[in-house]
């Protein structure tokens, strides 16, 4: 298994409120987590770090790995709420979070917000997670297309997040095959790159580092309006 990651503040943000975690437990077990914080006075950075930090000692096992990941999300929610109550400047802080645990050829995931998990299988890019946003809600109902959702004026209005009243995570699992890739991204990347463009880069015969560099360069060329973070692993 090969793993690479990248993060960039973008062109218009003083701080990078994205956080991620790569925890290689052994050759067959890897935990990947990505978060995108929100809130003024560095509160977004704190929220994202608290969320990612809730997974630092996570070593899932047994029959229900996805439930163990959602338990960590519950822990993150409690930590964020506690900190926001203790520090006035942290009031209203929140974060998205996507977690993926690879156990051999099986992947387990849990997710809240609009960070994403993708699965590249057989030359096709599969979006595993749903965006918990207003256009994401319309997309799930089949009322708009993916491109309309990507360009929607309320694309960054979250319907669920950690630190919010509604933080209920989605979770699930899927099988992978040799040669597959998984990709975790924040909206600073996928808001500026259609899935087709992401897929085209993933299919190029170049290193993982080069693929991530191309993605960041494409986002910066498109305006770099937000922090940009991605984590990729090949099976």
mmCIF file of C-alpha atoms in Angstrom:
data_model
loop_
_atom_site.group_PDB
_atom_site.id
_atom_site.type_symbol
_atom_site.label_atom_id
_atom_site.label_comp_id
_atom_site.label_asym_id
_atom_site.label_seq_id
_atom_site.Cartn_x
_atom_site.Cartn_y
_atom_site.Cartn_z
ATOM 1 C CA UNK A 1 0.000 0.000 0.000
ATOM 2 C CA UNK A 2 1.257 3.474 -0.890
ATOM 3 C CA UNK A 3 0.010 6.630 0.834
ATOM 4 C CA UNK A 4 0.639 10.310 0.160
ATOM 5 C CA UNK A 5 -0.911 13.544 1.403
ATOM 6 C CA UNK A 6 -0.823 17.241 0.638
ATOM 7 C CA UNK A 7 -2.200 20.436 2.141
ATOM 8 C CA UNK A 8 -2.049 24.034 0.907
ATOM 9 C CA UNK A 9 -3.602 27.192 2.413
ATOM 10 C CA UNK A 10 -4.885 28.381 -0.957
ATOM 11 C CA UNK A 11 -4.600 31.920 -2.258
ATOM 12 C CA UNK A 12 -7.095 33.799 -0.084
ATOM 13 C CA UNK A 13 -6.854 32.372 3.454
ATOM 14 C CA UNK A 14 -4.422 33.491 6.143
ATOM 15 C CA UNK A 15 -4.834 30.252 8.094
ATOM 16 C CA UNK A 16 -5.087 26.637 7.054
ATOM 17 C CA UNK A 17 -8.099 25.209 8.892
ATOM 18 C CA UNK A 18 -7.770 21.782 7.260
ATOM 19 C CA UNK A 19 -6.331 18.913 9.272
ATOM 20 C CA UNK A 20 -5.624 15.299 8.401
ATOM 21 C CA UNK A 21 -4.287 12.113 9.949
ATOM 22 C CA UNK A 22 -2.482 9.156 8.382
ATOM 23 C CA UNK A 23 -1.992 6.276 10.820
ATOM 24 C CA UNK A 24 -0.326 3.164 9.400
ATOM 25 C CA UNK A 25 -1.034 0.422 11.947
ATOM 26 C CA UNK A 26 0.623 -2.336 9.900
ATOM 27 C CA UNK A 27 1.003 -3.390 6.261
ATOM 28 C CA UNK A 28 -2.706 -4.167 5.899
ATOM 29 C CA UNK A 29 -4.388 -1.707 8.276
ATOM 30 C CA UNK A 30 -4.396 2.046 7.722
ATOM 31 C CA UNK A 31 -6.544 4.836 9.148
ATOM 32 C CA UNK A 32 -7.043 8.023 7.115
ATOM 33 C CA UNK A 33 -8.893 11.059 8.495
ATOM 34 C CA UNK A 34 -9.529 14.496 7.010
ATOM 35 C CA UNK A 35 -11.306 17.537 8.487
ATOM 36 C CA UNK A 36 -12.146 21.090 7.426
ATOM 37 C CA UNK A 37 -12.743 23.480 10.319
ATOM 38 C CA UNK A 38 -14.799 26.645 10.471
ATOM 39 C CA UNK A 39 -15.021 29.567 12.883
ATOM 40 C CA UNK A 40 -13.201 32.845 13.468
ATOM 41 C CA UNK A 41 -10.153 33.581 15.655
ATOM 42 C CA UNK A 42 -8.466 30.254 14.787
ATOM 43 C CA UNK A 43 -11.501 28.370 16.102
ATOM 44 C CA UNK A 44 -11.790 26.381 12.881
ATOM 45 C CA UNK A 45 -8.255 25.096 13.295
ATOM 46 C CA UNK A 46 -9.031 24.076 16.871
ATOM 47 C CA UNK A 47 -12.239 22.285 15.897
ATOM 48 C CA UNK A 48 -10.550 20.381 13.070
ATOM 49 C CA UNK A 49 -7.618 19.404 15.289
ATOM 50 C CA UNK A 50 -9.940 18.200 18.052
ATOM 51 C CA UNK A 51 -11.857 16.121 15.530
ATOM 52 C CA UNK A 52 -8.785 14.547 13.954
ATOM 53 C CA UNK A 53 -7.203 14.101 17.382
ATOM 54 C CA UNK A 54 -10.137 11.970 18.464
ATOM 55 C CA UNK A 55 -8.859 9.308 16.043
ATOM 56 C CA UNK A 56 -5.170 9.371 17.001
ATOM 57 C CA UNK A 57 -5.286 6.213 19.140
ATOM 58 C CA UNK A 58 -8.013 4.523 17.125
ATOM 59 C CA UNK A 59 -7.302 0.896 16.180
ATOM 60 C CA UNK A 60 -10.628 -0.523 15.006
ATOM 61 C CA UNK A 61 -11.322 -4.232 14.980
ATOM 62 C CA UNK A 62 -14.068 -6.788 15.335
ATOM 63 C CA UNK A 63 -17.342 -7.132 13.451
ATOM 64 C CA UNK A 64 -18.517 -3.510 13.409
ATOM 65 C CA UNK A 65 -15.652 -1.218 12.501
ATOM 66 C CA UNK A 66 -17.915 1.521 11.110
ATOM 67 C CA UNK A 67 -19.648 1.788 14.497
ATOM 68 C CA UNK A 68 -16.261 2.269 16.151
ATOM 69 C CA UNK A 69 -15.503 5.097 13.738
ATOM 70 C CA UNK A 70 -18.842 6.772 14.471
ATOM 71 C CA UNK A 71 -18.093 6.439 18.203
ATOM 72 C CA UNK A 72 -14.949 8.498 17.614
ATOM 73 C CA UNK A 73 -17.056 11.095 15.826
ATOM 74 C CA UNK A 74 -19.307 11.217 18.900
ATOM 75 C CA UNK A 75 -16.219 11.811 21.043
ATOM 76 C CA UNK A 76 -15.111 14.600 18.716
ATOM 77 C CA UNK A 77 -18.535 16.231 18.953
ATOM 78 C CA UNK A 78 -18.369 16.251 22.753
ATOM 79 C CA UNK A 79 -14.853 17.734 22.763
ATOM 80 C CA UNK A 80 -15.802 20.503 20.340
ATOM 81 C CA UNK A 81 -18.928 21.443 22.292
ATOM 82 C CA UNK A 82 -16.987 21.451 25.581
ATOM 83 C CA UNK A 83 -14.272 23.712 24.170
ATOM 84 C CA UNK A 84 -16.793 26.074 22.587
ATOM 85 C CA UNK A 85 -18.514 26.464 25.971
ATOM 86 C CA UNK A 86 -15.259 27.026 27.856
ATOM 87 C CA UNK A 87 -13.696 29.599 25.499
ATOM 88 C CA UNK A 88 -15.976 32.445 24.298
ATOM 89 C CA UNK A 89 -13.986 33.019 21.098
ATOM 90 C CA UNK A 90 -14.598 29.378 20.147
ATOM 91 C CA UNK A 91 -18.381 29.739 20.276
ATOM 92 C CA UNK A 92 -19.925 28.425 17.069
ATOM 93 C CA UNK A 93 -16.813 26.613 15.876
ATOM 94 C CA UNK A 94 -17.281 23.421 13.916
ATOM 95 C CA UNK A 95 -15.732 21.057 11.429
ATOM 96 C CA UNK A 96 -16.443 18.457 8.808
ATOM 97 C CA UNK A 97 -14.811 15.045 9.098
ATOM 98 C CA UNK A 98 -14.319 11.959 6.943
ATOM 99 C CA UNK A 99 -12.600 8.845 8.296
ATOM 100 C CA UNK A 100 -11.595 5.747 6.326
ATOM 101 C CA UNK A 101 -10.138 2.542 7.753
ATOM 102 C CA UNK A 102 -8.522 0.120 5.324
ATOM 103 C CA UNK A 103 -8.346 -3.466 6.581
ATOM 104 C CA UNK A 104 -6.793 -5.515 3.819
ATOM 105 C CA UNK A 105 -9.172 -5.306 0.861
ATOM 106 C CA UNK A 106 -12.101 -3.997 2.930
ATOM 107 C CA UNK A 107 -12.723 -0.307 3.628
ATOM 108 C CA UNK A 108 -14.881 1.093 6.427
ATOM 109 C CA UNK A 109 -15.851 4.743 6.655
ATOM 110 C CA UNK A 110 -17.722 7.362 8.683
ATOM 111 C CA UNK A 111 -18.450 10.911 7.600
ATOM 112 C CA UNK A 112 -20.156 14.190 8.454
ATOM 113 C CA UNK A 113 -20.083 17.431 6.446
ATOM 114 C CA UNK A 114 -18.715 18.047 2.963
ATOM 115 C CA UNK A 115 -15.258 16.547 3.036
ATOM 116 C CA UNK A 116 -15.298 13.538 0.712
ATOM 117 C CA UNK A 117 -14.140 9.969 0.270
ATOM 118 C CA UNK A 118 -13.647 8.682 -3.277
ATOM 119 C CA UNK A 119 -12.922 5.150 -4.516
ATOM 120 C CA UNK A 120 -11.173 4.631 -7.847
ATOM 121 C CA UNK A 121 -12.049 1.138 -9.093
ATOM 122 C CA UNK A 122 -11.702 -0.303 -12.576
ATOM 123 C CA UNK A 123 -10.977 3.107 -14.061
ATOM 124 C CA UNK A 124 -14.132 4.624 -12.553
ATOM 125 C CA UNK A 125 -14.222 7.232 -9.786
ATOM 126 C CA UNK A 126 -16.931 6.442 -7.234
ATOM 127 C CA UNK A 127 -18.015 9.104 -4.766
ATOM 128 C CA UNK A 128 -18.574 7.199 -1.513
ATOM 129 C CA UNK A 129 -19.858 10.016 0.688
ATOM 130 C CA UNK A 130 -22.752 12.432 0.290
ATOM 131 C CA UNK A 131 -22.160 16.142 0.904
ATOM 132 C CA UNK A 132 -24.144 17.323 3.911
ATOM 133 C CA UNK A 133 -24.944 20.655 2.258
ATOM 134 C CA UNK A 134 -28.034 22.284 0.774
ATOM 135 C CA UNK A 135 -27.099 21.358 -2.830
ATOM 136 C CA UNK A 136 -25.982 17.945 -1.581
ATOM 137 C CA UNK A 137 -29.501 17.420 -0.281
ATOM 138 C CA UNK A 138 -30.983 18.429 -3.658
ATOM 139 C CA UNK A 139 -28.514 16.158 -5.452
ATOM 140 C CA UNK A 140 -29.445 13.149 -3.340
ATOM 141 C CA UNK A 141 -33.110 13.735 -4.219
ATOM 142 C CA UNK A 142 -32.199 13.836 -7.913
ATOM 143 C CA UNK A 143 -33.354 17.442 -8.297
ATOM 144 C CA UNK A 144 -30.018 18.788 -9.607
ATOM 145 C CA UNK A 145 -26.919 17.384 -11.325
ATOM 146 C CA UNK A 146 -23.477 17.006 -9.770
ATOM 147 C CA UNK A 147 -22.179 19.941 -11.781
ATOM 148 C CA UNK A 148 -25.124 22.095 -10.664
ATOM 149 C CA UNK A 149 -24.399 21.081 -7.083
ATOM 150 C CA UNK A 150 -20.706 21.972 -7.463
ATOM 151 C CA UNK A 151 -21.560 25.455 -8.759
ATOM 152 C CA UNK A 152 -24.549 26.068 -6.465
ATOM 153 C CA UNK A 153 -24.480 29.458 -4.646
ATOM 154 C CA UNK A 154 -25.260 27.726 -1.322
ATOM 155 C CA UNK A 155 -22.664 25.021 -1.866
ATOM 156 C CA UNK A 156 -20.866 25.775 1.389
ATOM 157 C CA UNK A 157 -23.965 25.879 3.596
ATOM 158 C CA UNK A 158 -23.685 22.748 5.731
ATOM 159 C CA UNK A 159 -26.716 20.807 6.923
ATOM 160 C CA UNK A 160 -24.589 18.665 9.263
ATOM 161 C CA UNK A 161 -21.212 19.182 10.932
ATOM 162 C CA UNK A 162 -19.364 18.534 14.156
ATOM 163 C CA UNK A 163 -20.139 21.376 16.529
ATOM 164 C CA UNK A 164 -23.585 21.775 14.972
ATOM 165 C CA UNK A 165 -26.847 20.606 16.512
ATOM 166 C CA UNK A 166 -27.215 18.118 13.668
ATOM 167 C CA UNK A 167 -24.006 16.105 13.483
ATOM 168 C CA UNK A 168 -25.376 12.625 12.715
ATOM 169 C CA UNK A 169 -22.661 10.809 10.727
ATOM 170 C CA UNK A 170 -23.138 8.526 7.751
ATOM 171 C CA UNK A 171 -21.138 5.303 7.727
ATOM 172 C CA UNK A 172 -20.611 2.185 5.671
ATOM 173 C CA UNK A 173 -18.096 -0.050 3.968
ATOM 174 C CA UNK A 174 -16.981 -1.269 0.564
ATOM 175 C CA UNK A 175 -14.604 -3.800 -0.961
ATOM 176 C CA UNK A 176 -11.470 -2.846 -2.852
ATOM 177 C CA UNK A 177 -9.260 -4.672 -5.342
ATOM 178 C CA UNK A 178 -5.558 -4.623 -6.099
ATOM 179 C CA UNK A 179 -4.695 -1.455 -7.984
ATOM 180 C CA UNK A 180 -7.610 0.531 -6.548
ATOM 181 C CA UNK A 181 -7.133 3.956 -4.972
ATOM 182 C CA UNK A 182 -8.979 5.827 -2.246
ATOM 183 C CA UNK A 183 -8.917 9.613 -2.022
ATOM 184 C CA UNK A 184 -10.025 11.930 0.790
ATOM 185 C CA UNK A 185 -10.483 15.628 -0.040
ATOM 186 C CA UNK A 186 -11.643 18.886 1.496
ATOM 187 C CA UNK A 187 -14.000 21.169 -0.400
ATOM 188 C CA UNK A 188 -11.134 23.495 -1.295
ATOM 189 C CA UNK A 189 -10.188 20.800 -3.782
ATOM 190 C CA UNK A 190 -13.399 19.224 -5.013
ATOM 191 C CA UNK A 191 -15.338 22.505 -5.215
ATOM 192 C CA UNK A 192 -12.870 23.635 -7.884
ATOM 193 C CA UNK A 193 -12.394 20.314 -9.673
ATOM 194 C CA UNK A 194 -15.193 18.279 -11.259
ATOM 195 C CA UNK A 195 -15.023 14.564 -10.526
ATOM 196 C CA UNK A 196 -14.043 13.942 -14.152
ATOM 197 C CA UNK A 197 -10.933 16.086 -13.737
ATOM 198 C CA UNK A 198 -9.990 14.324 -10.506
ATOM 199 C CA UNK A 199 -10.464 10.945 -12.195
ATOM 200 C CA UNK A 200 -8.302 11.933 -15.160
ATOM 201 C CA UNK A 201 -5.415 12.828 -12.859
ATOM 202 C CA UNK A 202 -5.810 9.629 -10.835
ATOM 203 C CA UNK A 203 -5.587 7.592 -14.038
ATOM 204 C CA UNK A 204 -2.311 9.186 -15.135
ATOM 205 C CA UNK A 205 0.783 6.983 -14.993
ATOM 206 C CA UNK A 206 2.666 9.166 -12.510
ATOM 207 C CA UNK A 207 3.536 8.974 -8.810
ATOM 208 C CA UNK A 208 0.990 9.697 -6.074
ATOM 209 C CA UNK A 209 2.939 12.822 -5.133
ATOM 210 C CA UNK A 210 2.749 14.061 -8.713
ATOM 211 C CA UNK A 211 -0.987 13.377 -8.822
ATOM 212 C CA UNK A 212 -1.599 15.414 -5.678
ATOM 213 C CA UNK A 213 0.634 18.215 -6.953
ATOM 214 C CA UNK A 214 -1.395 18.365 -10.173
ATOM 215 C CA UNK A 215 -4.626 18.594 -8.194
ATOM 216 C CA UNK A 216 -3.372 21.465 -6.053
ATOM 217 C CA UNK A 217 -2.028 23.313 -9.101
ATOM 218 C CA UNK A 218 -5.406 22.921 -10.822
ATOM 219 C CA UNK A 219 -7.184 24.349 -7.769
ATOM 220 C CA UNK A 220 -4.800 27.299 -7.545
ATOM 221 C CA UNK A 221 -5.265 27.975 -11.248
ATOM 222 C CA UNK A 222 -9.030 27.948 -10.658
ATOM 223 C CA UNK A 223 -8.709 30.601 -7.954
ATOM 224 C CA UNK A 224 -7.556 28.736 -4.836
ATOM 225 C CA UNK A 225 -10.393 30.238 -2.813
ATOM 226 C CA UNK A 226 -10.061 27.862 0.151
ATOM 227 C CA UNK A 227 -7.607 25.605 1.931
ATOM 228 C CA UNK A 228 -6.784 22.525 -0.156
ATOM 229 C CA UNK A 229 -6.093 19.107 1.361
ATOM 230 C CA UNK A 230 -6.039 15.566 -0.007
ATOM 231 C CA UNK A 231 -4.925 12.140 1.184
ATOM 232 C CA UNK A 232 -4.527 9.259 -1.277
ATOM 233 C CA UNK A 233 -3.783 5.569 -0.843
ATOM 234 C CA UNK A 234 -3.352 2.825 -3.417
ATOM 235 C CA UNK A 235 -4.158 -0.763 -2.564
#
